[in-house]
Short mmCIF file of C-alpha atoms in Angstrom, two decimals:
data_model
loop_
_atom_site.label_atom_id
_atom_site.label_comp_id
_atom_site.label_asym_id
_atom_site.label_seq_id
_atom_site.Cartn_x
_atom_site.Cartn_y
_atom_site.Cartn_z
CA MET T 10 27.26 111.66 -202.44
CA HIS T 11 30.42 110.32 -200.77
CA LYS T 12 30.88 108.83 -197.05
CA LEU T 13 33.51 107.55 -195.44
CA TRP T 14 33.51 105.29 -192.39
CA SER T 15 36.64 103.91 -190.40
CA THR T 16 37.47 102.00 -187.32
CA ASP T 17 40.00 104.47 -186.56
CA THR T 18 37.45 106.85 -185.71
CA VAL T 19 36.57 104.62 -182.60
CA GLU T 20 37.55 103.22 -179.51
CA ALA T 21 39.47 99.81 -180.28
CA ARG T 22 36.72 97.58 -177.82
CA HIS T 23 33.84 99.45 -180.12
CA ARG T 24 35.73 98.56 -183.46
CA LEU T 25 33.57 95.38 -184.64
CA SER T 26 30.36 96.87 -183.45
CA TYR T 27 31.32 100.20 -185.16
CA TRP T 28 32.14 97.94 -188.46
CA VAL T 29 28.51 95.71 -188.31
CA GLU T 30 26.89 99.19 -188.17
CA ALA T 31 29.00 100.47 -191.23
CA VAL T 32 28.36 97.55 -193.29
CA CYS T 33 24.77 97.44 -192.90
CA ASN T 34 24.05 101.28 -193.52
CA THR T 35 26.66 100.81 -196.96
CA TYR T 36 24.94 97.55 -198.07
CA VAL T 37 22.44 95.34 -196.53
CA GLN T 38 21.14 93.99 -193.03
CA LEU T 39 24.25 91.29 -192.39
CA GLU T 40 26.07 89.40 -189.48
CA CYS T 41 29.45 90.05 -189.29
CA ASP T 42 32.68 88.80 -187.19
CA THR T 43 36.28 88.32 -186.98
CA PRO T 44 38.77 85.75 -185.93
CA GLN T 45 41.25 88.30 -184.49
CA PRO T 46 40.82 90.09 -181.46
CA GLU T 47 38.76 93.05 -181.58
CA ARG T 48 41.23 95.70 -180.72
CA THR T 49 43.25 95.03 -183.70
CA PHE T 50 40.49 94.67 -186.04
CA ARG T 51 40.97 97.78 -188.69
CA GLY T 52 38.35 98.59 -191.81
CA THR T 53 37.31 101.28 -193.96
CA ILE T 54 34.59 102.19 -196.23
CA GLN T 55 34.60 104.70 -198.82
CA ALA T 56 31.10 104.56 -200.39
CA ASN T 57 29.93 106.66 -203.13
CA GLN T 58 26.06 106.93 -205.11
CA LEU T 59 26.38 107.28 -208.75
CA ALA T 60 22.20 107.77 -209.51
CA THR T 61 20.98 104.45 -208.41
CA LEU T 62 24.60 102.84 -208.57
CA GLY T 63 26.46 102.49 -205.56
CA LEU T 64 30.51 102.33 -205.96
CA SER T 65 32.57 101.54 -202.54
CA THR T 66 35.93 100.58 -201.51
CA VAL T 67 36.07 98.36 -198.70
CA THR T 68 39.66 97.62 -196.95
CA ALA T 69 39.73 95.42 -193.72
CA SER T 70 41.19 92.94 -191.36
CA ALA T 71 39.85 89.12 -191.84
CA GLN T 72 36.17 88.54 -191.14
CA HIS T 73 32.91 86.51 -191.81
CA VAL T 74 30.03 88.00 -193.27
CA ARG T 75 26.73 86.72 -193.70
CA ARG T 76 23.28 87.54 -195.09
CA THR T 77 20.78 85.32 -193.09
CA PRO T 78 17.21 84.30 -193.68
CA VAL T 79 16.58 86.28 -190.91
CA LYS T 80 18.15 89.37 -192.08
CA ILE T 81 16.47 88.87 -195.23
CA ALA T 82 13.03 88.49 -193.80
CA ARG T 83 13.31 91.66 -191.68
CA ALA T 84 14.14 93.79 -194.64
CA THR T 85 12.81 94.66 -198.14
CA GLU T 86 16.12 95.43 -199.52
CA ASP T 87 16.69 94.01 -203.11
CA TYR T 88 20.18 94.59 -204.81
CA PHE T 89 22.66 92.55 -206.70
CA ILE T 90 26.50 93.28 -205.20
CA VAL T 91 29.71 92.45 -207.28
CA SER T 92 32.60 92.49 -205.30
CA ILE T 93 35.72 93.17 -207.46
CA GLN T 94 38.67 91.85 -205.56
CA THR T 95 41.87 94.19 -205.52
CA LYS T 96 43.81 92.99 -202.74
CA GLY T 97 43.93 89.74 -200.67
CA ARG T 98 41.54 86.85 -201.40
CA GLY T 99 38.02 86.42 -200.63
CA LYS T 100 35.19 83.84 -200.99
CA ILE T 101 31.72 84.44 -202.26
CA VAL T 102 29.22 81.36 -201.05
CA GLN T 103 25.64 81.49 -202.61
CA ASP T 104 23.50 79.29 -204.25
CA GLY T 105 25.42 76.10 -203.28
CA ARG T 106 28.26 77.61 -205.15
CA VAL T 107 31.52 79.24 -204.22
CA ALA T 108 33.50 81.72 -205.86
CA GLU T 109 37.10 82.22 -205.00
CA LEU T 110 38.41 85.64 -206.08
CA SER T 111 42.18 86.55 -206.17
CA PRO T 112 42.83 90.25 -207.22
CA GLY T 113 41.51 91.04 -210.57
CA ASP T 114 38.50 88.76 -210.23
CA PHE T 115 35.01 89.51 -209.60
CA ALA T 116 32.00 87.69 -208.85
CA LEU T 117 27.84 88.61 -208.16
CA TYR T 118 25.50 87.87 -205.17
CA ASP T 119 22.14 88.57 -204.83
CA SER T 120 20.76 90.30 -201.56
CA THR T 121 17.29 88.29 -201.58
CA ARG T 122 19.22 85.10 -200.79
CA PRO T 123 21.36 84.08 -198.06
CA TYR T 124 25.09 84.24 -198.77
CA GLU T 125 28.50 84.33 -196.91
CA LEU T 126 31.90 86.41 -197.71
CA ILE T 127 34.46 84.86 -196.33
CA PHE T 128 37.98 86.54 -195.96
CA ASP T 129 40.81 84.70 -193.98
CA GLU T 130 43.33 87.74 -194.53
CA PRO T 131 43.45 91.57 -194.74
CA PHE T 132 41.89 92.45 -198.02
CA GLN T 133 40.61 95.41 -200.25
CA GLN T 134 37.49 95.19 -202.59
CA HIS T 135 35.58 97.66 -205.01
CA VAL T 136 32.14 97.20 -204.08
CA LEU T 137 29.36 97.63 -206.84
CA GLN T 138 25.74 97.70 -205.90
CA LEU T 139 22.56 97.83 -208.44
CA PRO T 140 18.74 97.75 -207.85
CA GLY T 141 17.46 93.84 -208.43
CA ALA T 142 14.98 94.79 -211.01
CA VAL T 143 17.70 96.46 -213.08
CA LEU T 144 19.44 93.18 -213.69
CA ARG T 145 16.86 90.64 -214.06
CA GLY T 146 15.51 92.98 -217.12
CA ARG T 147 18.45 92.49 -218.86
CA LEU T 148 19.81 89.02 -217.79
CA ARG T 149 17.79 85.53 -217.84
CA GLN T 150 18.22 83.04 -214.87
CA THR T 151 20.08 85.50 -212.60
CA GLU T 152 19.93 82.87 -210.18
CA THR T 153 22.81 81.15 -212.20
CA LEU T 154 25.14 83.53 -212.58
CA THR T 155 25.63 84.17 -208.60
CA ALA T 156 28.89 83.14 -206.76
CA ARG T 157 30.72 82.66 -210.09
CA LYS T 158 34.18 84.04 -210.58
CA VAL T 159 34.65 86.31 -213.55
CA CYS T 160 38.52 86.58 -214.59
CA GLY T 161 39.58 90.41 -215.24
CA ASP T 162 42.39 89.33 -217.36
CA ARG T 163 40.32 89.17 -220.80
CA GLY T 164 37.38 90.23 -222.59
CA ALA T 165 34.39 92.40 -220.78
CA GLY T 166 35.65 91.30 -217.40
CA HIS T 167 39.01 93.01 -218.14
CA LEU T 168 37.25 95.84 -219.28
CA MET T 169 35.12 96.43 -216.35
CA ILE T 170 38.23 96.01 -213.78
CA GLY T 171 39.98 98.95 -215.59
CA MET T 172 36.82 100.93 -215.78
CA ILE T 173 36.30 100.71 -211.97
CA ASN T 174 39.66 101.21 -210.93
CA THR T 175 40.11 104.60 -213.27
CA LEU T 176 36.33 105.42 -211.70
CA ALA T 177 36.98 105.06 -208.25
CA ALA T 178 40.24 106.78 -208.44
CA ASP T 179 38.51 109.59 -210.31
CA ILE T 180 35.34 110.07 -208.78
CA ASP T 181 35.65 113.39 -207.08
CA THR T 182 36.10 114.89 -210.23
CA LEU T 183 33.02 113.61 -212.06
CA GLU T 184 30.65 116.51 -213.56
CA VAL T 185 27.18 116.12 -211.81
CA GLY T 186 25.62 115.89 -215.44
CA SER T 187 27.82 112.70 -216.30
CA VAL T 188 26.65 110.96 -213.37
CA ALA T 189 23.79 108.84 -214.60
CA ALA T 190 25.47 108.07 -218.04
CA ILE T 191 28.53 106.85 -216.12
CA ALA T 192 26.50 104.68 -213.78
CA GLU T 193 24.61 103.04 -217.19
CA SER T 194 28.10 102.36 -218.64
CA VAL T 195 29.23 100.43 -215.72
CA GLU T 196 25.86 98.34 -215.59
CA ASN T 197 26.48 97.75 -219.57
CA ILE T 198 30.07 96.37 -218.96
CA LEU T 199 28.91 94.20 -216.02
CA VAL T 200 26.15 92.64 -217.95
CA ALA T 201 28.55 91.74 -220.92
CA GLY T 202 31.06 90.50 -218.48
CA LEU T 203 28.52 88.22 -216.71
CA CYS T 204 27.14 87.05 -220.34
CA SER T 205 30.62 85.10 -220.46
CA LEU T 206 29.31 82.88 -217.43
CA PRO T 207 27.43 79.45 -217.98
CA GLY T 208 23.50 80.11 -218.56
CA ALA T 209 24.00 83.53 -219.08
CA ALA T 210 23.91 82.72 -222.83
CA ASP T 211 20.18 83.51 -224.97
CA PRO T 212 18.64 80.54 -226.30
CA ALA T 213 19.38 79.76 -229.64
CA ILE T 214 16.66 81.49 -232.12
CA SER T 215 16.24 81.36 -235.97
CA GLN T 216 17.54 84.01 -238.28
CA MET T 217 14.04 85.56 -238.88
CA THR T 218 13.35 85.67 -234.85
CA ALA T 219 16.30 88.03 -234.41
CA TYR T 220 15.54 89.80 -237.47
CA HIS T 221 11.99 90.38 -236.22
CA ARG T 222 13.21 91.07 -232.43
CA ASP T 223 15.97 93.87 -233.85
CA GLN T 224 12.92 95.31 -235.86
CA ILE T 225 10.63 95.59 -232.97
CA LYS T 226 13.37 97.00 -230.57
CA ALA T 227 14.55 99.62 -232.88
CA PHE T 228 10.62 100.53 -233.73
CA VAL T 229 9.94 100.94 -230.15
CA LEU T 230 13.35 102.91 -229.21
CA ARG T 231 12.33 105.42 -231.87
CA HIS T 232 8.58 105.79 -230.49
CA LEU T 233 9.51 105.50 -226.75
CA ARG T 234 7.81 108.60 -225.98
CA ASP T 235 4.38 108.32 -227.65
CA PRO T 236 1.85 106.97 -225.08
CA GLN T 237 -0.03 104.97 -227.80
CA LEU T 238 2.89 102.72 -228.23
CA SER T 239 1.56 99.38 -228.00
CA VAL T 240 1.91 95.77 -229.06
CA ASN T 241 -0.83 96.21 -231.57
CA ALA T 242 0.94 99.30 -233.03
CA ILE T 243 4.07 97.41 -233.39
CA ALA T 244 2.58 95.07 -235.31
CA ALA T 245 0.85 97.34 -237.57
CA HIS T 246 3.72 99.11 -238.65
CA LEU T 247 5.85 96.13 -239.08
CA LYS T 248 3.23 94.65 -240.71
CA LEU T 249 3.60 91.55 -238.43
CA SER T 250 1.04 89.68 -236.46
CA PRO T 251 0.77 90.17 -232.60
CA SER T 252 1.58 86.57 -231.64
CA THR T 253 4.83 87.25 -234.02
CA ILE T 254 5.34 89.95 -231.97
CA TYR T 255 5.33 87.83 -228.78
CA ARG T 256 7.34 84.52 -230.15
CA ALA T 257 9.99 87.20 -231.08
CA PHE T 258 10.27 88.16 -227.71
CA ALA T 259 9.83 84.73 -225.91
CA GLY T 260 13.60 84.21 -225.20
CA GLU T 261 14.21 87.71 -223.62
CA PRO T 262 14.54 87.99 -219.82
CA ILE T 263 10.97 89.77 -220.09
CA SER T 264 7.97 90.65 -221.75
CA LEU T 265 7.64 92.77 -224.50
CA ASN T 266 5.47 95.44 -222.53
CA ALA T 267 8.07 95.16 -219.69
CA TRP T 268 10.80 95.86 -221.73
CA ILE T 269 9.08 99.26 -223.19
CA TRP T 270 8.20 100.45 -219.73
CA ASN T 271 11.83 99.55 -218.41
CA GLN T 272 13.29 101.68 -221.52
CA ARG T 273 10.95 104.64 -220.71
CA LEU T 274 11.97 104.65 -216.76
CA ASP T 275 15.64 104.34 -217.87
CA GLY T 276 15.24 107.45 -220.24
CA ALA T 277 13.29 109.22 -217.44
CA LYS T 278 16.05 108.82 -214.90
CA ARG T 279 18.39 109.81 -217.08
CA GLU T 280 16.85 113.30 -217.38
CA ILE T 281 15.50 113.23 -213.74
CA CYS T 282 19.89 112.91 -213.03
CA ASP T 283 20.49 115.89 -215.74
CA PRO T 284 21.02 119.36 -214.50
CA ALA T 285 19.78 120.46 -217.81
CA HIS T 286 16.39 119.17 -216.56
CA ALA T 287 16.60 120.60 -213.11
CA GLY T 288 13.83 123.20 -214.15
CA ARG T 289 11.50 120.66 -215.32
CA THR T 290 9.04 118.88 -212.80
CA ILE T 291 9.15 115.15 -212.66
CA THR T 292 5.91 114.56 -213.72
CA GLU T 293 6.50 116.57 -216.99
CA ILE T 294 9.68 114.19 -217.48
CA ALA T 295 7.66 111.23 -216.73
CA PHE T 296 4.58 112.48 -219.14
CA GLY T 297 7.58 113.13 -221.50
CA TRP T 298 8.47 109.68 -221.97
CA GLY T 299 5.02 108.02 -222.47
CA PHE T 300 3.63 107.98 -219.22
CA ASN T 301 0.15 109.37 -218.47
CA ASP T 302 -0.39 108.92 -214.66
CA ALA T 303 1.97 110.18 -212.03
CA ALA T 304 1.03 107.48 -209.50
CA HIS T 305 1.63 104.72 -211.99
CA PHE T 306 5.24 105.93 -212.69
CA SER T 307 6.14 106.44 -208.98
CA ARG T 308 5.08 103.10 -208.26
CA MET T 309 7.25 101.80 -211.46
CA PHE T 310 10.26 103.85 -210.68
CA ARG T 311 10.27 102.98 -207.16
CA ALA T 312 9.93 99.14 -208.15
CA ARG T 313 13.13 99.14 -210.65
CA PHE T 314 15.47 101.50 -209.30
CA GLY T 315 14.64 100.95 -205.45
CA CYS T 316 13.95 104.60 -204.76
CA SER T 317 11.63 107.37 -205.44
CA ALA T 318 12.32 109.74 -208.24
CA ARG T 319 12.39 112.96 -206.12
CA ASP T 320 14.68 111.14 -203.60
CA LEU T 321 17.03 110.06 -206.51
CA ARG T 322 16.97 113.59 -207.91
CA ALA T 323 17.73 115.14 -204.47
CA SER T 324 20.92 112.71 -203.98
CA VAL T 325 22.13 113.69 -207.20
CA SER T 326 22.29 117.35 -206.91
CA ALA T 327 23.38 117.42 -203.26
CA PRO T 328 26.98 118.23 -202.69
CA SER T 329 29.12 115.67 -202.04
CA GLY T 330 31.19 115.06 -198.36
#
């Protein structure tokens, strides 16, 4: 789905108020002001939704954006947002840190805590927005990763910049059936880039614990669709005690049971977004991924992805424009 906001469509005296509305509608509830006269302010947002991943391009005049405690208290939004600088310079302030971005750099911030975005000159950014639960399920201590610059000139950061630039340029040509897979690929490369930051590294574990963890994950992924999958079933198959299973997962961002449910939810999301499964009901898809209660699935899906499964299916199948 595609949406365009541009201050060129309104009278000069209404540009800033229009811009604040555009920013709030595209991202989260924010305050915004500009150091220049309102009549000279310019800004455009080209926003697209790829399944549960938002991708937008912002081109605008100098401004100061704030996510305040008051705005947070009045909203239920829970997103991680990534700013990828493409032109000009910007600053992201959160959790007592400041990330100064030049073209090619990116940084993460969390909508559930106050932050500031400071642009002292005209700028352009690509902006990613993904549900908070998705990233928290994949990275430890996400609060240590906010407002930390990731350079896009090497490693996973470089790969992500290239992927986002290509995706932003070609987004109108994507096949509906590929949207969910592409969104997942972006999330994977983002996680890889963030893993280079201090605080993101997994705690050191023994080779035996790592071996057990890999065994557990491989078994779970083979049996995700089995509603009888449990810690006891895993332990019996691998000939390990349940306590060994739990210890192997002790250093992960979430518990083993939560990881299993997340993998099932991710599988269901892929099929909900896939036109090849359009003839199946959401309940059929959910039950095919090991759920046995439609209400339980609905609650967990919304908690993880920030929307209902029905709304996600509708948004993916809706015509762009």
